[in-house]
Amino acid sequence: MTKRIEQSFDIVIAGGGLAGVCAAISAARQGLKACLVHERPVLGGVASSEMRVTVHGAACHHAYARETGIIGEMLCEERTRNHETINENGWVNSVFDQVLYDWCVREPNLTLHLNTAVLAIEMDGAAQVEVPAHTRKGYYEREACAPSKRISALVARTLSAEVEMRLAAPLFVDCTGDALVADRAGCGWRMGSESRAEYGEPHAPEKASTDTMGNSIHIRAKDVGREAPFTPPAWAVHHQDPDFFYKQGRPPHDPRGGYWWIEIGVPWHTIFDNEVIRHELTRHALGVWDWMKNKDPVMKERCRNYALDFIGQVPGKRESRRVFGRHWLVESELQERKAFPDAVCHGGWFIDLHTPGGLLAPTSEPASAEGYKPDSEYAAKSYVGPYGIPLRSLMARDVDNLFLAGRCISTTRAALGSVRVMGTTALMGQAVGTAAAVMKRRGLALPQLSDDAAAGGAAIREVQQALLRDGVLIPGVANADPADKARAATATASSSQPLLGLSPEDRAPFDQEYGTPYGRAHGLDVVVGQQLWCSGRIDRLELLLDNANATATPVELRLVRADGIWDYRKGGAGTVATGRVVAQPGQKRWVAWDVAVQGVQPGWLRIETVQPAPGVAWRFTRGVLPGHFCFRHLSPTRWRDTHAGFAFRVSPAQDAFGPGEALSGTSRPQATPSTWRSDPGQGLPQWLELAWRASQRVTRVELTFPGSLLREVHNCAPFYIEPQTAKDYAIEVDGVEVLRVTGNTAWRRVHELPQSVDASRLRVVILATNGDPAASIAEVRCY
């Protein structure tokens, strides 16, 4: 006999991937009684140890664009706990599962139902919908057919316990990926590809179709220290043609595995034929390993001592239903980085549309098929962001109490190519959880919040400010929280690091991450650029160049103004100065440019090479000071960043990292460096102090330290703790210590003071960091 139970909540979230986890935690932290229901035994969805896809996001393509907020907390904790490197797909282990589980279980307002599948949707006064899609427009489309405007409950079954439950709530979030809840509730949706003519999208095909990106499983192999023979089963695919791998964008370069291109979709339906696809993927995965172990002339010897240790059996999906919301996101809005009044999170992955068919197609995903050329026509066309994502795209159009988060949001297929990655979808989840709480506090219904969002009204501003306070980046939105008493303070510090530039040997943030180009240089056969902060006057700039030519080689330069760190326009917002340096033959030679500019409005400048100088190269530094990264050529009009920095010197010293940067309104480099750094030559301890003309009642202090934002989490080693994070610190009020922290590893900390205090001065004293010689704080808030 099946046991039946009923439960009621403020919000029910279906789907426990990263979007659902972040939605549930966010709602619970904001005071809602939340329920997360997930059909698998572990959380994380595609990022779980069952599917093992690593978390990608905007920082893969944009320096300082890594996702923060709840997903940032969990990824930081995963690196602190995990003994494994992050190689690529196939390398996620159960440590991340446990971090996600820990983060959910510790929330008192969150009820978690694992191994629990949603069976049915109850609508107010009506049953769920069973209306099929049509293909009259070329793609699958199902018009709105909701029998009611509201969902009243989800009916779910715990598969491992013979328990059926009715989960009732006034609000629901569909994070199922396949939009199961939205579909059964009668929302309109699409699946497949719009034509290029429909929205004028460069990435859309000429003709609309039902084609989708495929599903994937992953393999992982282990070095067992001796020869490990492998014989595939007879039903495995037997590959014989090396061109299938090496000329079609599927190079098996690593004996450990990690191949996203083990992918199949077309001719099968990624929802209804998922089990067929799983079997076909298994056949092909075994065939790929057979090729690597037994046939590949390049990999055979490298794989000799490797044994297949894991082969996934839960396909990860890239694409299925896309639900009509209250804003339909299109590719041009990503390309233009449109400023939405209701932006609630950001994206920045490239427009990554895999070739339909995957392993059955003539080539793999286009970027891979052309060898990931950094400045090809395709690379330039697909490079987007960082851009904002509007809340209205996360609201179902046809049901008035349903949010969306994940790959099922309201978007065209072309735009989905960017917003679908898990770092981005996790931010969507946090955004809708926060929005739901604001709705309840204000007594709003979802359509009312949608109208307010479109108008940039008070409710959406409250959502945005709550997200910023919780560490989320929203491009173009700064701290304007009237309750934050730090905004009225004046900041001073024991010292500040002067910006003098960096040489390749200088210690600097991020110099302990994987991928640091230490000891290397970037050839000037293409044009490049280096960003730097100017506080008003620059007399001289110096560049560290190599010249492999036999004679001196001129390098034409210009100094341009940049509107923020992600201004990718060549020439920026206008030229400040032009000049030339001459690189003498040899390596590591400093060349000087007497630029002599003064009276410049403080802001970002960029040193740009104007034309190629073959044979000359600009030396990289081992780390990157906040915001001071470099660029390389992408297209005739645009740059792309390199997640690194070039060696330069500037005189006089620039005031880039003063104490006021901790009150800039943002907690990472954007319009300004947004980071106070002490002078590393003066050692620790160092302090940052806020002072008010009149005493302020303070009960809560919120600190943000610079996180590992330059690159993706993949660049962080096992047991990695960001060196810039303060390890031991104290908070003093008017000279009296009121709180002390030791052993900290988190990039963001919220401290309730032992008791409320009337403060004229509040000082944060950093006693030790986790490795950085300088103390750093990105933001201080006081409440």
XYZ file of C-alpha atoms in Angstrom, residues 55-630:
576
model
C 30.450 24.011 -13.973
C 31.123 26.501 -16.736
C 30.081 30.126 -16.914
C 31.003 33.654 -17.925
C 34.538 33.611 -16.491
C 35.639 31.183 -19.193
C 35.470 34.123 -21.597
C 35.564 37.242 -19.419
C 37.990 38.100 -16.640
C 36.308 38.907 -13.319
C 32.957 37.564 -14.559
C 32.872 34.421 -12.433
C 29.500 33.677 -10.851
C 29.199 34.559 -7.168
C 26.293 34.452 -4.734
C 25.202 30.981 -3.615
C 26.901 29.136 -6.485
C 30.116 30.991 -5.656
C 29.896 29.862 -2.036
C 29.405 26.233 -3.012
C 32.171 26.134 -5.619
C 34.566 27.815 -3.189
C 33.702 25.204 -0.560
C 34.081 22.360 -3.069
C 37.629 23.447 -3.884
C 38.451 23.814 -0.180
C 37.273 20.244 0.536
C 38.114 18.341 -2.643
C 41.296 16.336 -3.239
C 40.627 16.058 -6.979
C 41.621 18.456 -9.736
C 38.901 19.729 -12.037
C 39.975 18.386 -15.382
C 36.826 18.462 -17.476
C 33.660 16.475 -17.971
C 33.789 13.106 -16.237
C 35.801 14.466 -13.301
C 33.118 15.593 -10.862
C 33.142 13.400 -7.758
C 30.782 13.019 -4.803
C 32.490 15.784 -2.809
C 30.452 18.329 -4.761
C 27.294 16.253 -4.170
C 27.928 16.515 -0.442
C 28.597 20.260 -0.546
C 25.238 20.804 -2.250
C 23.507 18.502 0.221
C 25.195 20.261 3.148
C 24.150 23.700 1.892
C 20.520 22.547 1.603
C 20.295 20.600 4.854
C 21.706 23.452 6.925
C 18.786 25.732 5.895
C 16.014 25.419 8.532
C 13.352 26.741 6.141
C 14.115 24.177 3.431
C 12.508 20.731 3.083
C 14.321 18.380 0.725
C 12.693 15.441 -1.080
C 15.238 13.357 -3.015
C 14.477 10.272 -5.143
C 11.121 11.925 -5.696
C 9.601 12.343 -9.144
C 6.839 14.787 -10.034
C 3.952 12.734 -11.416
C 1.226 15.305 -11.946
C 0.253 18.961 -11.639
C -2.924 20.148 -9.972
C -4.381 23.380 -11.311
C -6.913 25.531 -9.493
C -10.213 23.886 -10.390
C -8.756 21.854 -13.255
C -6.618 18.861 -14.171
C -3.185 18.961 -15.793
C -2.831 19.331 -19.546
C -2.011 16.611 -22.059
C -1.874 18.551 -25.342
C 0.817 17.604 -27.901
C 2.992 20.005 -29.867
C 2.834 20.653 -33.605
C 5.537 21.433 -36.174
C 3.659 23.832 -38.467
C 6.410 26.456 -38.110
C 9.216 23.964 -38.596
C 10.048 23.527 -34.908
C 8.006 21.934 -32.143
C 5.548 24.398 -30.662
C 2.738 24.009 -28.162
C 0.439 26.977 -27.760
C -0.799 28.000 -24.346
C -3.612 25.746 -23.193
C -3.605 26.264 -19.434
C -7.053 25.382 -18.019
C -6.387 27.724 -15.093
C -4.001 30.581 -14.341
C -2.660 28.986 -11.186
C -0.992 25.765 -10.080
C -2.276 24.576 -6.704
C -0.007 21.576 -6.046
C 2.506 19.091 -7.399
C 1.854 15.390 -6.962
C 5.102 13.467 -6.488
C 6.237 9.973 -5.605
C 9.319 8.969 -3.629
C 10.526 6.083 -5.750
C 12.584 4.417 -3.026
C 9.906 4.546 -0.316
C 6.468 3.986 -1.904
C 5.360 7.398 -0.671
C 3.095 9.665 -2.686
C 2.838 13.281 -1.638
C 0.858 16.355 -2.512
C 3.007 19.483 -2.292
C 0.880 22.630 -2.171
C 2.096 26.236 -2.382
C 1.124 29.646 -3.745
C 4.330 29.757 -5.838
C 6.256 27.215 -7.910
C 9.563 27.157 -9.775
C 10.232 24.884 -12.750
C 13.916 23.896 -12.685
C 13.349 20.495 -14.311
C 15.269 21.315 -17.485
C 12.618 19.699 -19.666
C 9.990 22.155 -18.346
C 7.877 19.304 -17.017
C 5.841 21.505 -14.684
C 5.270 24.243 -17.257
C 4.275 21.714 -19.894
C 1.745 19.925 -17.694
C 0.387 23.271 -16.481
C -0.449 24.270 -20.055
C 2.239 26.863 -20.739
C 3.183 27.532 -24.317
C 6.662 26.401 -25.356
C 9.004 25.750 -28.243
C 11.634 23.113 -28.970
C 13.959 23.158 -31.956
C 15.328 26.091 -33.877
C 13.743 29.279 -35.121
C 14.749 30.402 -38.601
C 17.209 33.240 -39.097
C 14.467 35.404 -40.563
C 12.178 35.127 -37.531
C 14.351 37.247 -35.202
C 17.319 38.154 -37.408
C 19.673 36.015 -35.337
C 23.090 35.312 -36.902
C 23.332 31.896 -35.209
C 19.920 30.694 -36.315
C 19.777 28.418 -39.386
C 18.216 29.613 -42.616
C 15.331 27.216 -42.146
C 13.464 26.418 -38.931
C 13.709 22.821 -37.745
C 13.054 20.428 -34.897
C 16.802 19.852 -34.490
C 18.276 20.235 -31.011
C 21.661 19.851 -29.419
C 22.314 16.344 -28.153
C 22.626 14.598 -24.801
C 25.962 13.386 -23.438
C 27.443 10.822 -21.118
C 31.042 10.964 -19.948
C 33.936 8.622 -19.363
C 36.840 8.703 -16.973
C 39.947 6.539 -16.975
C 42.477 5.889 -14.234
C 46.208 5.192 -14.356
C 46.561 1.784 -12.653
C 50.358 1.662 -12.877
C 50.573 -1.290 -15.247
C 49.245 -2.332 -18.618
C 45.438 -2.501 -18.634
C 43.964 -4.330 -21.631
C 40.494 -3.443 -22.898
C 38.176 -5.485 -25.086
C 34.914 -3.781 -26.058
C 31.644 -5.724 -26.167
C 30.455 -6.786 -29.587
C 27.607 -4.251 -29.508
C 29.945 -1.270 -29.037
C 30.664 1.019 -31.983
C 33.958 0.154 -33.665
C 35.716 3.272 -34.939
C 38.310 2.868 -37.689
C 38.752 6.335 -39.235
C 41.160 8.771 -37.512
C 39.557 11.650 -39.429
C 36.390 11.129 -37.405
C 38.370 12.334 -34.393
C 41.160 14.545 -35.662
C 39.556 16.340 -38.604
C 36.009 16.649 -37.294
C 36.607 18.356 -33.944
C 36.748 15.299 -31.639
C 40.414 15.005 -30.651
C 40.934 12.446 -27.827
C 43.798 14.402 -26.282
C 43.691 13.192 -22.658
C 43.906 9.532 -21.535
C 41.857 10.408 -18.462
C 38.747 11.247 -20.524
C 36.702 14.431 -20.306
C 35.027 14.495 -23.724
C 31.912 16.619 -24.019
C 31.637 15.576 -27.674
C 30.365 12.095 -26.746
C 26.974 13.502 -27.697
C 23.913 12.249 -29.599
C 20.516 13.801 -30.242
C 19.115 13.920 -33.751
C 17.514 11.759 -35.147
C 16.073 11.023 -31.688
C 13.921 13.236 -29.481
C 15.948 14.365 -26.457
C 12.988 13.899 -24.081
C 10.954 10.946 -25.349
C 13.915 8.959 -26.681
C 16.287 9.603 -23.784
C 16.721 5.892 -23.023
C 17.453 5.094 -26.652
C 19.990 7.910 -26.651
C 21.539 6.581 -23.427
C 22.145 3.191 -25.026
C 23.543 4.715 -28.217
C 25.840 6.955 -26.170
C 27.075 3.927 -24.230
C 27.873 2.113 -27.480
C 29.798 5.124 -28.741
C 31.576 5.838 -25.442
C 32.917 2.299 -25.354
C 33.912 2.710 -28.974
C 35.789 5.928 -28.249
C 37.738 4.237 -25.466
C 38.443 1.245 -27.715
C 39.845 3.618 -30.340
C 42.054 5.380 -27.791
C 43.308 2.169 -26.151
C 43.741 -0.106 -29.118
C 43.879 1.821 -32.411
C 44.770 5.494 -32.117
C 48.391 5.965 -33.281
C 48.753 8.997 -31.022
C 46.885 7.899 -27.884
C 47.445 4.137 -27.838
C 50.760 4.313 -26.001
C 49.609 7.084 -23.673
C 46.585 5.000 -22.660
C 48.551 1.788 -22.086
C 48.319 1.903 -18.276
C 44.862 3.455 -18.100
C 41.696 1.519 -17.265
C 38.151 2.748 -17.804
C 36.957 3.736 -14.316
C 33.611 5.422 -14.995
C 31.065 5.522 -17.785
C 27.991 7.633 -17.152
C 24.521 6.186 -17.519
C 22.424 9.302 -16.923
C 22.609 11.455 -20.062
C 23.053 15.164 -19.508
C 20.818 17.299 -21.700
C 21.627 20.582 -23.358
C 18.292 21.463 -24.876
C 14.604 20.629 -24.949
C 11.526 22.765 -24.201
C 11.813 26.558 -23.911
C 8.822 28.103 -22.166
C 7.171 31.349 -23.226
C 7.778 33.910 -20.502
C 7.027 37.571 -20.028
C 10.090 38.536 -22.031
C 11.401 36.472 -24.942
C 15.203 36.753 -24.878
C 16.845 36.916 -28.321
C 20.430 36.769 -29.540
C 20.705 40.469 -30.417
C 20.053 41.394 -26.772
C 23.073 39.341 -25.736
C 25.239 40.715 -28.535
C 24.305 44.288 -27.631
C 24.545 43.675 -23.856
C 21.126 45.282 -23.548
C 20.512 47.079 -20.260
C 17.285 45.571 -18.934
C 15.483 47.439 -16.133
C 14.861 44.061 -14.484
C 18.277 42.425 -14.939
C 18.787 40.014 -12.041
C 21.879 38.035 -13.033
C 24.483 37.801 -15.771
C 25.743 35.492 -18.489
C 28.821 35.459 -20.676
C 29.407 31.988 -22.134
C 29.795 32.162 -25.891
C 26.840 31.313 -28.147
C 27.595 27.618 -28.126
C 25.218 25.700 -30.385
C 26.419 22.162 -30.912
C 25.943 20.557 -34.285
C 22.667 18.575 -34.246
C 23.432 14.872 -34.241
C 26.672 15.113 -32.286
C 28.707 11.979 -33.032
C 26.433 11.214 -35.972
C 27.049 14.610 -37.600
C 29.827 15.472 -40.106
C 31.580 17.623 -37.450
C 31.279 18.396 -33.756
C 30.448 21.816 -32.276
C 31.723 24.526 -34.679
C 34.367 26.083 -32.396
C 35.920 22.679 -31.727
C 35.694 21.699 -35.377
C 37.886 24.670 -36.315
C 40.342 24.049 -33.454
C 39.116 26.807 -31.113
C 40.753 29.553 -33.136
C 40.653 32.661 -30.927
C 40.012 35.147 -33.726
C 38.086 33.254 -36.391
C 34.915 34.624 -37.939
C 32.916 32.137 -35.845
C 34.729 33.119 -32.641
C 33.985 36.790 -33.236
C 30.341 36.090 -34.033
C 29.767 33.976 -30.930
C 31.683 36.057 -28.309
C 29.077 37.769 -26.119
C 28.720 39.306 -22.681
C 28.884 39.891 -19.900
C 25.186 40.693 -20.322
C 22.201 40.945 -17.986
C 19.272 38.512 -17.924
C 15.823 39.992 -17.180
C 13.577 38.582 -14.476
C 10.674 38.564 -16.935
C 12.421 35.797 -18.909
C 12.252 33.740 -15.704
C 8.459 34.164 -15.340
C 6.008 31.913 -17.152
C 3.667 33.889 -19.383
C 0.648 31.604 -19.220
C 0.499 30.636 -15.535
C 0.465 33.342 -12.886
C 2.381 31.587 -10.104
C 5.217 29.871 -11.951
C 8.853 30.954 -12.180
C 11.407 29.371 -14.501
C 15.127 28.794 -14.001
C 17.572 26.762 -16.059
C 17.640 25.871 -19.723
C 13.823 25.996 -19.987
C 13.605 29.796 -19.642
C 11.979 32.138 -22.131
C 14.545 32.400 -24.913
C 15.206 31.614 -28.529
C 17.422 28.664 -29.327
C 20.249 30.972 -30.453
C 20.261 32.836 -27.128
C 19.935 29.510 -25.296
C 23.365 28.630 -26.690
C 24.836 31.075 -24.158
C 22.440 31.137 -21.188
C 22.203 27.329 -20.821
C 25.476 26.723 -18.943
C 25.234 25.839 -15.273
C 27.048 28.806 -13.761
C 24.440 31.034 -15.414
C 21.431 28.856 -14.582
C 22.478 28.755 -10.921
C 22.260 32.555 -10.847
C 18.780 32.365 -12.378
C 17.738 30.109 -9.523
C 18.991 32.514 -6.862
C 17.237 35.369 -8.648
C 13.802 33.722 -8.673
C 14.123 32.576 -5.055
C 14.836 36.159 -4.029
C 12.081 37.551 -6.261
C 9.561 35.173 -4.707
C 10.434 36.477 -1.237
C 10.045 40.099 -2.344
C 6.668 39.207 -3.875
C 5.466 37.825 -0.560
C 6.792 40.760 1.479
C 5.068 43.244 -0.812
C 1.878 41.225 -1.262
C 2.311 41.071 -5.034
C 1.174 38.513 -7.567
C 3.568 37.442 -10.306
C 1.855 39.533 -13.045
C 2.176 42.601 -10.834
C 5.867 41.936 -10.271
C 6.283 41.475 -14.027
C 4.725 44.892 -14.711
C 6.919 46.462 -12.060
C 9.990 44.737 -13.525
C 9.285 46.043 -17.028
C 9.020 49.564 -15.638
C 12.078 49.330 -13.388
C 9.847 49.920 -10.368
C 10.379 49.723 -6.644
C 9.813 45.979 -6.345
C 12.411 44.986 -8.937
C 14.875 47.443 -7.427
C 14.364 45.692 -4.097
C 15.031 42.333 -5.772
C 18.211 43.666 -7.383
C 19.512 45.224 -4.170
C 18.832 42.012 -2.237
C 20.765 40.014 -4.834
C 23.695 42.452 -4.769
C 23.770 42.235 -0.991
C 23.998 38.441 -1.278
C 27.002 38.719 -3.592
C 25.407 38.423 -7.040
C 26.764 40.436 -9.979
C 24.192 42.379 -11.992
C 25.944 44.323 -14.773
C 25.262 48.027 -14.495
C 23.612 47.841 -11.061
C 25.424 49.160 -7.974
C 24.705 49.148 -4.259
C 21.992 51.702 -3.486
C 20.690 50.066 -0.315
C 19.428 52.891 1.938
C 19.837 50.640 4.987
C 23.574 50.159 4.374
C 25.215 52.641 6.741
C 28.641 52.102 5.185
C 27.512 54.126 2.161
C 27.560 57.271 4.307
C 30.983 56.573 5.777
C 34.438 57.824 4.852
C 37.095 55.144 4.452
C 40.739 55.333 5.501
C 43.394 52.635 5.740
C 46.739 51.842 7.306
C 48.259 51.725 3.798
C 47.313 51.233 0.164
C 49.218 49.543 -2.618
C 50.441 52.083 -5.174
C 49.949 51.033 -8.801
C 53.477 50.959 -10.233
C 52.833 48.130 -12.696
C 53.977 44.512 -12.562
C 57.035 42.621 -13.727
C 56.988 38.853 -14.432
C 58.577 38.110 -11.035
C 56.247 40.209 -8.876
C 53.781 38.480 -6.568
C 50.189 39.390 -7.417
C 46.670 37.971 -7.033
C 45.864 34.721 -8.885
C 49.505 33.752 -9.291
C 48.821 30.362 -7.692
C 46.024 29.326 -10.049
C 46.355 26.796 -12.836
C 46.728 28.377 -16.266
C 48.951 31.242 -15.130
C 51.159 32.058 -18.169
C 54.276 32.504 -16.049
C 57.474 32.702 -18.083
C 55.657 33.198 -21.384
C 54.973 36.024 -23.791
C 52.255 36.892 -26.302
C 53.400 37.465 -29.845
C 52.613 40.809 -31.403
C 51.825 39.161 -34.718
C 48.314 40.198 -33.651
C 47.383 43.407 -31.882
C 47.014 43.286 -28.105
C 46.109 45.590 -25.211
C 46.707 46.053 -21.489
C 44.286 47.718 -19.103
C 45.403 50.083 -16.332
C 43.859 52.543 -13.921
C 44.735 56.201 -14.295
C 44.196 58.593 -11.395
C 44.832 61.717 -13.487
C 48.403 61.887 -14.783
C 50.817 59.519 -16.505
C 54.344 60.624 -17.412
C 55.854 57.372 -18.594
C 54.804 53.829 -19.471
C 57.225 50.921 -19.894
C 56.582 47.586 -21.586
C 58.631 44.384 -21.223
C 59.197 43.017 -24.723
C 61.058 40.222 -26.493
C 62.336 40.750 -30.024
C 63.379 37.696 -32.020
C 64.217 39.817 -35.059
C 67.835 40.615 -35.955
C 67.129 44.341 -36.022
C 65.292 46.852 -33.901
C 61.527 46.754 -34.492
C 59.112 49.654 -33.957
C 55.823 49.059 -32.153
C 53.049 51.593 -32.690
C 50.964 52.331 -29.579
C 47.950 54.277 -28.466
C 46.492 54.965 -25.047
C 42.687 54.923 -25.041
C 39.926 55.408 -22.501
C 37.804 52.360 -21.626
C 34.267 52.436 -20.267
C 34.713 49.767 -17.607
C 36.724 46.586 -17.657
C 34.568 44.863 -20.298
C 34.809 47.576 -22.949
C 35.977 45.387 -25.848
C 35.930 48.122 -28.486
C 39.239 48.659 -30.202
C 40.018 52.305 -29.625
C 37.730 52.255 -26.590
C 35.913 55.523 -25.872
C 38.582 57.680 -27.499
C 42.326 58.133 -27.833
C 44.260 59.864 -25.060
C 47.733 59.608 -26.605
C 49.659 57.942 -29.437
C 53.293 56.963 -29.630
C 55.945 54.469 -30.647
C 58.511 52.334 -28.870
C 61.397 50.467 -30.436
C 62.084 46.877 -29.363
C 65.763 46.017 -29.511
C 66.789 42.425 -30.369
C 66.818 40.148 -27.325
C 64.577 39.026 -24.507
C 63.004 40.775 -21.539
C 63.922 44.305 -22.524
C 62.020 47.214 -21.005
C 61.074 49.901 -23.517
C 59.851 53.318 -22.420
C 57.088 55.535 -23.805
C 57.099 59.102 -22.497
C 53.366 59.488 -22.823
C 53.079 62.735 -20.812
C 49.332 62.998 -20.238
C 47.747 64.901 -17.375
C 44.374 66.227 -16.349
C 42.820 62.889 -17.309
C 39.529 62.056 -15.636
C 40.242 59.114 -13.293
C 39.241 55.892 -14.951
C 40.354 52.901 -16.975
C 42.823 53.347 -19.803
C 44.141 50.731 -22.199
C 47.538 50.496 -23.868
C 46.861 49.159 -27.370
C 49.251 48.086 -30.074
C 47.972 49.671 -33.272
C 49.240 47.149 -35.802
C 51.032 43.791 -35.736
C 54.784 43.684 -35.056
C 55.891 40.176 -36.116
C 58.846 38.822 -34.161
C 58.067 40.932 -31.100
C 56.311 39.588 -28.009
C 55.000 41.186 -24.800
C 55.872 39.353 -21.576
C 53.114 38.074 -19.281
C 53.130 38.610 -15.523
C 52.604 35.773 -13.060
C 49.522 37.370 -11.492
C 46.991 40.132 -12.157
C 46.247 43.170 -10.023
C 42.502 43.900 -9.649
C 41.075 44.804 -13.057
C 44.486 44.973 -14.745
C 44.211 42.222 -17.338
C 45.150 42.140 -20.994
